[in-house]
Tab-separated table of C-alpha atoms in Angstrom:
chain	number	residue	atom	x	y	z
A	1	MET	CA	112.976	75.769	114.059
A	2	THR	CA	109.535	74.796	114.149
A	3	CYS	CA	107.136	75.646	111.668
A	4	TYR	CA	103.565	74.843	112.514
A	5	LEU	CA	103.515	75.008	116.359
A	6	ARG	CA	100.914	77.410	116.820
A	7	LEU	CA	101.540	80.433	114.732
A	8	HIS	CA	100.007	79.756	111.091
A	9	GLU	CA	96.584	79.346	113.372
A	10	LEU	CA	96.903	83.176	114.940
A	11	ALA	CA	96.250	87.224	114.682
A	12	VAL	CA	99.017	88.057	117.275
A	13	ALA	CA	97.609	91.308	118.327
A	14	VAL	CA	100.178	93.469	119.803
A	15	HIS	CA	99.627	96.090	123.161
A	16	PRO	CA	100.021	99.706	122.847
A	17	ASP	CA	102.522	99.108	125.613
A	18	VAL	CA	104.930	96.698	125.581
A	19	THR	CA	107.349	98.063	127.882
A	20	GLY	CA	105.850	96.051	131.427
A	21	ALA	CA	106.882	92.565	129.899
A	22	ASP	CA	109.960	90.377	130.342
A	23	TRP	CA	111.890	89.434	126.971
A	24	ASP	CA	114.088	87.110	128.854
A	25	VAL	CA	111.147	85.059	130.396
A	26	ALA	CA	108.909	84.707	127.010
A	27	HIS	CA	112.201	83.588	125.316
A	28	ARG	CA	113.097	80.753	127.594
A	29	ARG	CA	109.806	79.811	127.023
A	30	TRP	CA	109.709	79.695	123.141
A	31	LEU	CA	113.545	77.713	123.497
A	32	GLN	CA	111.600	75.253	125.995
A	33	ALA	CA	108.297	75.023	123.789
A	34	ASP	CA	107.604	71.416	122.743
A	35	GLY	CA	103.815	71.881	121.109
A	36	VAL	CA	101.031	74.390	121.329
A	37	ARG	CA	100.928	74.555	124.879
A	38	GLY	CA	104.434	76.072	125.237
A	39	ARG	CA	103.982	78.453	122.302
A	40	ASP	CA	100.767	79.457	124.375
A	41	ASP	CA	103.192	79.566	127.412
A	42	ALA	CA	105.494	81.877	125.956
A	43	PHE	CA	103.315	84.191	124.504
A	44	GLU	CA	102.008	84.797	127.688
A	45	ALA	CA	104.851	86.336	128.616
A	46	MET	CA	104.831	88.650	125.989
A	47	PRO	CA	102.657	91.626	125.733
A	48	VAL	CA	100.541	90.009	122.929
A	49	THR	CA	96.755	88.893	122.770
A	50	LEU	CA	96.480	85.689	120.502
A	51	ILE	CA	93.274	85.698	118.175
A	52	GLU	CA	92.234	82.685	116.720
A	53	LEU	CA	92.081	83.553	113.290
A	54	ASP	CA	88.716	82.350	112.370
A	55	ASP	CA	87.672	84.505	114.973
A	56	LEU	CA	88.998	87.571	113.695
A	57	PRO	CA	86.057	88.723	111.715
A	58	ASP	CA	84.208	88.930	115.474
A	59	THR	CA	86.844	90.773	116.959
A	60	ASP	CA	87.456	94.056	117.996
A	61	LEU	CA	91.230	95.140	117.107
A	62	SER	CA	90.775	98.637	118.833
A	63	PRO	CA	92.596	98.067	121.845
A	64	PHE	CA	95.786	96.870	119.709
A	65	ALA	CA	98.932	98.765	118.062
A	66	GLY	CA	99.116	96.309	115.024
A	67	VAL	CA	98.652	92.466	114.041
A	68	VAL	CA	101.358	90.203	112.905
A	69	LEU	CA	100.127	87.717	110.939
A	70	SER	CA	102.127	84.020	109.631
A	71	GLY	CA	102.539	83.175	105.874
A	72	ARG	CA	100.482	80.723	106.687
A	73	SER	CA	97.021	82.851	107.813
A	74	ASP	CA	94.031	82.218	105.267
A	75	GLN	CA	94.117	85.101	103.045
A	76	GLU	CA	90.639	84.021	101.865
A	77	LEU	CA	90.122	84.713	104.744
A	78	LEU	CA	91.882	87.802	105.312
A	79	ALA	CA	90.096	88.871	101.450
A	80	SER	CA	86.762	88.766	103.467
A	81	ARG	CA	87.669	91.228	105.812
A	82	ARG	CA	89.991	93.411	103.271
A	83	ASP	CA	87.971	96.873	104.705
A	84	ASP	CA	87.896	95.588	108.876
A	85	ILE	CA	91.699	95.857	108.132
A	86	ALA	CA	91.533	98.559	105.996
A	87	ALA	CA	89.977	100.550	108.968
A	88	PHE	CA	92.186	99.169	111.524
A	89	LEU	CA	95.504	101.022	109.146
A	90	GLU	CA	93.350	104.091	108.562
A	91	ARG	CA	93.255	104.390	112.436
A	92	GLY	CA	97.279	104.541	112.640
A	93	ARG	CA	97.542	100.914	113.236
A	94	VAL	CA	100.099	98.000	112.181
A	95	VAL	CA	99.529	95.237	109.968
A	96	VAL	CA	103.047	93.134	109.517
A	97	PHE	CA	102.446	89.734	107.743
A	98	SER	CA	105.737	87.418	106.907
A	99	GLY	CA	105.233	85.404	103.741
A	100	ARG	CA	103.785	85.496	100.034
A	101	LEU	CA	100.748	88.008	99.334
A	102	THR	CA	98.790	85.489	97.033
A	103	THR	CA	95.019	87.866	97.323
A	104	ASP	CA	94.638	91.608	97.820
A	105	TRP	CA	93.345	92.120	101.380
A	106	LEU	CA	96.269	94.507	102.597
A	107	ALA	CA	95.724	97.896	101.468
A	108	GLY	CA	99.215	100.008	100.921
A	109	ALA	CA	100.726	96.027	100.404
A	110	THR	CA	102.080	94.141	96.969
A	111	PRO	CA	101.767	91.116	95.596
A	112	PHE	CA	104.251	88.552	95.759
A	113	GLU	CA	106.235	87.977	92.426
A	114	ARG	CA	108.149	84.924	91.791
A	115	ASP	CA	111.540	84.889	90.565
A	116	GLY	CA	114.783	83.274	91.020
A	117	GLY	CA	114.041	80.138	92.951
A	118	ASP	CA	116.717	77.044	93.394
A	119	VAL	CA	119.163	79.923	90.859
A	120	ALA	CA	118.941	82.266	93.110
A	121	PRO	CA	122.173	83.036	95.108
A	122	PRO	CA	121.937	81.231	98.649
A	123	GLY	CA	123.048	83.649	101.297
A	124	SER	CA	122.077	86.239	104.625
A	125	PRO	CA	120.016	89.371	103.996
A	126	GLU	CA	121.216	92.705	103.773
A	127	LEU	CA	119.554	94.690	107.051
A	128	ALA	CA	119.109	98.144	107.214
A	129	GLU	CA	119.170	100.235	110.366
A	130	HIS	CA	116.045	99.567	111.852
A	131	PRO	CA	114.951	99.014	115.383
A	132	MET	CA	114.009	95.727	114.918
A	133	PHE	CA	117.262	94.297	113.855
A	134	ASP	CA	119.409	96.309	116.494
A	135	GLY	CA	121.945	94.295	117.287
A	136	VAL	CA	121.021	91.446	114.379
A	137	SER	CA	123.840	89.898	112.928
A	138	ALA	CA	122.243	89.051	109.836
A	139	ASP	CA	124.168	85.496	109.390
A	140	ASP	CA	122.212	85.145	112.642
A	141	LEU	CA	118.832	84.914	110.727
A	142	GLY	CA	120.248	83.599	107.530
A	143	ALA	CA	119.681	82.536	104.259
A	144	GLY	CA	116.614	81.355	105.355
A	145	PHE	CA	115.227	84.869	106.066
A	146	LEU	CA	113.905	85.952	102.923
A	147	TYR	CA	112.673	83.612	100.400
A	148	ARG	CA	115.238	83.137	97.590
A	149	ASP	CA	111.813	82.593	94.383
A	150	GLY	CA	110.069	85.634	95.244
A	151	TRP	CA	109.319	89.201	96.139
A	152	HIS	CA	107.759	91.774	97.128
A	153	ARG	CA	107.889	94.743	95.057
A	154	PRO	CA	108.251	98.189	97.252
A	155	PRO	CA	105.368	100.714	96.667
A	156	GLU	CA	106.686	104.232	96.208
A	157	GLY	CA	108.190	105.910	98.945
A	158	ALA	CA	108.809	102.879	101.397
A	159	GLU	CA	111.030	102.138	103.559
A	160	ILE	CA	113.375	99.020	102.367
A	161	LEU	CA	114.015	97.426	105.391
A	162	ALA	CA	115.961	94.163	104.059
A	163	ARG	CA	117.676	92.702	101.117
A	164	ARG	CA	117.975	89.354	99.504
A	165	PRO	CA	121.437	88.730	98.454
A	166	ASP	CA	120.997	89.741	95.003
A	167	GLY	CA	119.830	93.093	95.770
A	168	THR	CA	116.100	92.878	95.215
A	169	PRO	CA	114.416	94.373	98.246
A	170	GLY	CA	112.898	91.024	100.542
A	171	ALA	CA	110.843	93.108	103.094
A	172	TYR	CA	109.145	96.820	103.332
A	173	ALA	CA	107.306	98.864	105.537
A	174	ASN	CA	104.944	101.591	104.140
A	175	ARG	CA	103.370	104.198	105.918
A	176	ASN	CA	99.817	105.488	104.644
A	177	ALA	CA	98.415	108.941	104.894
A	178	SER	CA	96.702	108.567	108.286
A	179	GLY	CA	100.065	107.064	109.587
A	180	GLY	CA	98.822	102.950	109.395
A	181	THR	CA	101.714	101.019	108.664
A	182	VAL	CA	102.371	97.688	106.579
A	183	LEU	CA	105.005	96.004	107.129
A	184	VAL	CA	105.587	93.502	104.343
A	185	HIS	CA	108.379	90.457	104.383
A	186	GLY	CA	108.850	87.760	101.962
A	187	GLY	CA	109.678	84.751	104.682
A	188	THR	CA	109.087	82.793	107.921
A	189	ASN	CA	107.380	84.571	110.476
A	190	LEU	CA	109.248	87.167	111.803
A	191	LEU	CA	107.956	85.827	115.103
A	192	ALA	CA	109.683	82.571	114.731
A	193	ASN	CA	112.745	84.010	115.026
A	194	ALA	CA	112.023	83.665	118.929
A	195	VAL	CA	113.479	79.970	118.754
A	196	HIS	CA	116.509	81.004	118.166
A	197	ASP	CA	119.277	81.169	121.176
A	198	THR	CA	120.887	83.636	118.671
A	199	SER	CA	121.203	87.309	117.880
A	200	ALA	CA	118.128	86.849	115.655
A	201	ALA	CA	115.883	86.220	118.644
A	202	ARG	CA	116.091	89.834	119.305
A	203	VAL	CA	113.999	90.521	116.301
A	204	VAL	CA	110.962	89.326	117.948
A	205	PRO	CA	110.390	92.019	120.957
A	206	GLN	CA	111.941	94.558	118.975
A	207	LEU	CA	109.512	93.755	116.491
A	208	LEU	CA	106.584	94.190	119.008
A	209	ALA	CA	108.160	97.634	120.153
A	210	TRP	CA	108.429	99.485	116.925
A	211	VAL	CA	104.538	98.053	116.206
A	212	GLY	CA	103.643	99.835	119.767
A	213	ALA	CA	105.798	103.485	118.800
A	214	GLN	CA	104.396	103.401	115.138
A	215	ALA	CA	100.818	103.257	115.698
A	216	ASN	CA	101.673	105.618	119.045
A	217	ARG	CA	103.308	108.354	116.439
A	218	GLY	CA	100.056	107.419	114.034
A	219	ALA	CA	97.062	110.212	113.369
A	220	GLY	CA	94.675	108.138	113.983
A	221	ALA	CA	92.522	107.411	117.004
A	222	ALA	CA	94.463	107.175	120.734
A	223	LEU	CA	95.684	104.102	121.744
B	1	MET	CA	84.297	63.518	94.078
B	2	THR	CA	85.775	60.213	93.495
B	3	GLY	CA	89.837	60.025	93.359
B	4	LEU	CA	92.531	62.577	95.150
B	5	VAL	CA	91.028	66.033	97.419
B	6	ALA	CA	92.992	68.195	98.875
B	7	LEU	CA	92.000	70.222	101.715
B	8	CYS	CA	93.057	73.800	101.517
B	9	SER	CA	93.135	76.103	104.549
B	10	GLY	CA	93.808	79.507	102.461
B	11	SER	CA	97.093	79.802	102.960
B	12	GLY	CA	99.747	81.291	100.030
B	13	ALA	CA	101.555	78.298	100.422
B	14	GLU	CA	98.642	76.169	100.041
B	15	VAL	CA	97.094	78.015	96.662
B	16	HIS	CA	100.392	78.037	94.989
B	17	THR	CA	101.199	74.790	95.000
B	18	PHE	CA	97.210	73.543	94.550
B	19	ALA	CA	97.874	76.065	91.500
B	20	GLU	CA	100.272	73.993	89.833
B	21	SER	CA	99.194	72.036	87.214
B	22	ARG	CA	101.453	69.000	88.103
B	23	TYR	CA	99.961	68.535	91.406
B	24	ARG	CA	96.404	69.964	90.333
B	25	GLU	CA	95.913	67.350	87.643
B	26	GLN	CA	96.334	64.436	90.079
B	27	LEU	CA	93.548	65.896	92.733
B	28	THR	CA	90.045	65.925	91.600
B	29	GLY	CA	88.955	68.671	94.019
B	30	VAL	CA	90.686	71.515	96.293
B	31	VAL	CA	87.870	72.028	99.152
B	32	TYR	CA	88.728	74.772	101.321
B	33	THR	CA	88.236	74.189	104.836
B	34	GLY	CA	86.643	77.632	106.382
B	35	GLY	CA	83.496	76.491	105.028
B	36	THR	CA	81.516	73.140	104.567
B	37	VAL	CA	83.283	70.090	103.350
B	38	GLU	CA	81.735	67.481	101.758
B	39	LEU	CA	83.680	64.810	101.344
B	40	ASN	CA	81.074	62.215	99.718
B	41	GLY	CA	82.861	59.862	97.317
B	42	ALA	CA	86.452	60.930	97.840
B	43	ASP	CA	88.984	58.026	97.244
B	44	GLY	CA	91.684	59.779	99.315
B	45	VAL	CA	92.138	63.148	100.439
B	46	TRP	CA	95.248	65.032	100.983
B	47	ILE	CA	94.993	67.020	104.200
B	48	PRO	CA	98.263	69.500	104.070
B	49	GLU	CA	100.656	70.265	107.436
B	50	GLY	CA	99.771	73.306	109.066
B	51	THR	CA	95.468	72.509	108.489
B	52	PRO	CA	94.362	74.894	111.797
B	53	ARG	CA	93.525	72.401	114.455
B	54	ARG	CA	90.637	73.793	115.082
B	55	ARG	CA	89.338	73.445	111.497
B	56	LEU	CA	90.563	69.755	111.059
B	57	ALA	CA	88.757	69.002	114.240
B	58	ALA	CA	85.530	70.286	112.514
B	59	HIS	CA	86.031	67.886	109.782
B	60	ALA	CA	86.892	64.923	111.349
B	61	ALA	CA	83.621	63.015	111.650
B	62	GLY	CA	83.620	63.597	107.659
B	63	LEU	CA	87.827	62.104	107.468
B	64	GLN	CA	87.231	59.249	109.992
B	65	ALA	CA	83.899	57.875	108.008
B	66	LEU	CA	85.467	58.379	104.844
B	67	LEU	CA	88.136	56.250	106.506
B	68	GLU	CA	85.273	53.971	108.283
B	69	ARG	CA	84.307	53.487	104.362
B	70	GLY	CA	87.788	52.438	103.086
B	71	GLY	CA	88.946	55.867	102.297
B	72	THR	CA	92.916	56.724	101.980
B	73	VAL	CA	94.003	60.289	104.289
B	74	LEU	CA	97.357	61.364	104.348
B	75	LEU	CA	98.468	63.480	107.127
B	76	PHE	CA	101.656	65.610	107.223
B	77	GLY	CA	103.800	67.672	109.849
B	78	ASP	CA	103.261	68.268	113.535
B	79	HIS	CA	100.123	66.752	114.932
B	80	GLN	CA	98.460	68.075	117.995
B	81	ALA	CA	94.694	68.448	117.072
B	82	GLY	CA	93.441	65.431	118.344
B	83	TRP	CA	92.160	63.824	115.255
B	84	PRO	CA	93.102	60.563	114.632
B	85	ALA	CA	92.686	59.460	118.286
B	86	THR	CA	95.517	56.488	116.926
B	87	VAL	CA	98.335	59.278	115.776
B	88	ARG	CA	100.782	59.792	118.981
B	89	TRP	CA	102.899	62.605	117.709
B	90	THR	CA	106.388	63.335	119.733
B	91	TYR	CA	107.946	66.974	119.371
B	92	ARG	CA	111.696	67.090	118.196
B	93	PRO	CA	113.597	70.285	116.689
B	94	ALA	CA	113.386	70.378	113.232
B	95	GLY	CA	116.159	68.064	111.498
B	96	GLY	CA	117.393	64.695	110.209
B	97	ALA	CA	117.362	65.721	106.750
B	98	GLY	CA	119.726	62.246	104.638
B	99	ASP	CA	119.410	60.874	108.285
B	100	THR	CA	116.354	58.777	108.202
B	101	VAL	CA	116.169	55.260	106.903
B	102	LEU	CA	113.466	53.092	104.983
B	103	PRO	CA	113.130	50.380	107.644
B	104	SER	CA	110.447	47.526	104.874
B	105	THR	CA	112.961	48.526	101.774
B	106	GLU	CA	110.368	45.930	100.162
B	107	HIS	CA	107.390	48.009	100.704
B	108	GLY	CA	106.515	50.176	97.417
B	109	PHE	CA	106.844	53.362	98.936
B	110	ALA	CA	110.869	52.334	99.381
B	111	ALA	CA	111.194	52.164	95.902
B	112	GLN	CA	109.182	54.825	94.813
B	113	VAL	CA	109.087	57.612	96.989
B	114	GLY	CA	111.955	56.075	99.681
B	115	SER	CA	115.246	58.379	98.599
B	116	CYS	CA	113.197	61.719	98.151
B	117	ALA	CA	111.121	61.204	101.347
B	118	GLN	CA	114.835	60.665	103.201
B	119	GLN	CA	115.839	64.206	101.772
B	120	LEU	CA	113.347	65.893	103.925
B	121	HIS	CA	113.614	67.718	107.632
B	122	HIS	CA	110.885	66.102	109.367
B	123	HIS	CA	108.992	67.526	113.114
B	124	GLY	CA	109.027	65.091	115.396
B	125	VAL	CA	108.522	61.582	115.425
B	126	LEU	CA	105.390	59.128	115.750
B	127	ASP	CA	104.620	56.156	117.653
B	128	PRO	CA	102.792	53.379	115.093
B	129	PRO	CA	99.706	51.657	115.865
B	130	ALA	CA	100.371	48.315	116.391
B	131	GLY	CA	100.592	46.417	112.711
B	132	ALA	CA	101.307	49.446	111.444
B	133	ASP	CA	103.872	49.835	108.607
B	134	VAL	CA	106.747	52.084	109.598
B	135	LEU	CA	107.569	53.979	105.688
B	136	LEU	CA	110.410	55.914	106.960
B	137	ALA	CA	112.329	56.148	110.691
B	138	ALA	CA	115.171	58.542	112.273
B	139	PRO	CA	118.420	56.831	113.322
B	140	ASP	CA	117.117	55.712	116.241
B	141	GLY	CA	114.063	53.921	115.200
B	142	ALA	CA	111.513	56.491	115.798
B	143	ALA	CA	108.859	56.584	113.066
B	144	VAL	CA	108.553	59.914	110.581
B	145	ALA	CA	105.853	57.908	108.299
B	146	TYR	CA	103.722	54.670	109.034
B	147	LEU	CA	100.931	53.375	106.822
B	148	ASP	CA	97.876	52.388	109.159
B	149	ARG	CA	95.460	49.546	107.616
B	150	THR	CA	94.580	48.163	110.479
B	151	SER	CA	93.018	51.091	112.594
B	152	THR	CA	89.667	51.132	110.146
B	153	ARG	CA	88.955	50.260	106.959
B	154	GLY	CA	90.703	52.283	105.154
B	155	THR	CA	94.302	53.616	104.870
B	156	LEU	CA	95.834	56.093	107.107
B	157	PHE	CA	99.837	57.912	105.969
B	158	VAL	CA	101.012	59.670	108.673
B	159	SER	CA	104.270	61.378	108.172
B	160	THR	CA	106.097	64.563	110.162
B	161	VAL	CA	107.541	65.867	106.923
B	162	ASP	CA	106.057	69.052	105.535
B	163	PRO	CA	107.119	68.928	101.799
B	164	LEU	CA	103.791	71.270	101.018
B	165	ALA	CA	104.604	73.986	103.276
B	166	HIS	CA	108.834	74.047	101.867
B	167	TYR	CA	106.965	73.700	97.930
B	168	GLY	CA	104.407	76.324	98.492
B	169	HIS	CA	106.658	78.681	100.684
B	170	THR	CA	110.424	78.353	98.669
B	171	SER	CA	109.458	76.132	95.854
B	172	ASP	CA	112.310	74.047	97.391
B	173	ALA	CA	113.402	71.181	94.965
B	174	GLY	CA	113.924	68.717	97.528
B	175	SER	CA	109.683	68.728	97.984
B	176	ARG	CA	109.503	68.877	94.634
B	177	ARG	CA	111.051	65.756	94.169
B	178	PHE	CA	109.043	64.082	96.849
B	179	LEU	CA	105.722	65.340	96.092
B	180	ASP	CA	106.614	64.575	92.580
B	181	ALA	CA	107.120	61.165	93.730
B	182	PHE	CA	104.677	60.339	96.259
B	183	LEU	CA	101.219	62.004	94.679
B	184	PRO	CA	101.705	58.920	92.110
B	185	TRP	CA	102.116	56.567	94.346
B	186	VAL	CA	99.264	57.660	96.389
B	187	THR	CA	97.090	57.716	92.938
B	188	ASP	CA	98.386	54.340	91.687
B	189	THR	CA	99.369	52.246	94.886
B	190	LEU	CA	96.717	53.757	98.056
B	191	LEU	CA	94.133	54.789	96.280
B	192	THR	CA	93.904	51.705	94.133
B	193	GLY	CA	94.094	49.065	97.270
B	194	GLY	CA	97.385	47.499	95.562
B	195	HIS	CA	98.969	47.832	98.972
B	196	ARG	CA	96.963	45.290	100.510
């Protein structure tokens, strides 16, 4: 597992049609990547466009189904774009965030609340029936999939996607009135599961497919 | 702004860590990398792992100037930003917690920080410049942390451990122990020139 190679610098914009991508090719590149260039090569084989986070304010997101953001994202910068991100969601698009929400930049999401820490029980997550987790073993995701020291309290009506070993929600999806969706995951970037040579890696193409499907069924502007 | 300054790139991990009083009290400033970075007068700068490469490159001249005037820079994580030019990093899968060794047992780092550093995993290894003191090494001898006091007038601490990320994201106890030992060593030894 690597932490920094590229993911934290990016907003990963998901294409509306993910069907043409060959995940096996991309996954091989993820497994072989030994630096930033290797990560970029892997992304090239995926149905995504990489946006340097610092370029986000000047980027037109309208062609994309959604964006996936890392826990190391600059949340001060994101907070300065709160209205743009809300407008993106109002068009029925998807924002996926893994990490701990410390500033109020994501409409429809809740802030990170600390609890537990080292005294929380370690263990694998409990996964909901969800396309992102098809064929994924909770044990392959392991104890690191969800933070032990805190969680995002799901808003009323949100779909719980994964629970921590103590039963508290660790990830949820929340759909707003216009069909836009936020997925909030209290853990390491979901895309980082691509570095595993286990069923955990399936999360990645299945997440992208889910993002595309959510955006295309939304009531917002057509993709 | 004398003393130790931390760079912050706005992530939850950084915001959480720098808000902790035990760490904030050891810093004279926290400077956001998304704007103008003024380092005038700082004795040392803590650059967290994961600092975006483009931002680090944008602020490289100021950081290099700080080293040239005898200041201290602390670097963590992977090193692919192209600065400092002396830093040569090679990828290895994350690992090595509990397996690293302390090559310079007489060094203050070994006494004050060493056992805490050994408990951390690392992200790749380093090829130190001639004259650098290797402080932490993989079992095969490859450097995981070193101190370079020869390339510039200043002091450059380079490592591939990532304590802020793990403390800031997961409140990891081992990372907390490292930071609790490391920052006083920096303040008491590196910033005062006591290592020379």
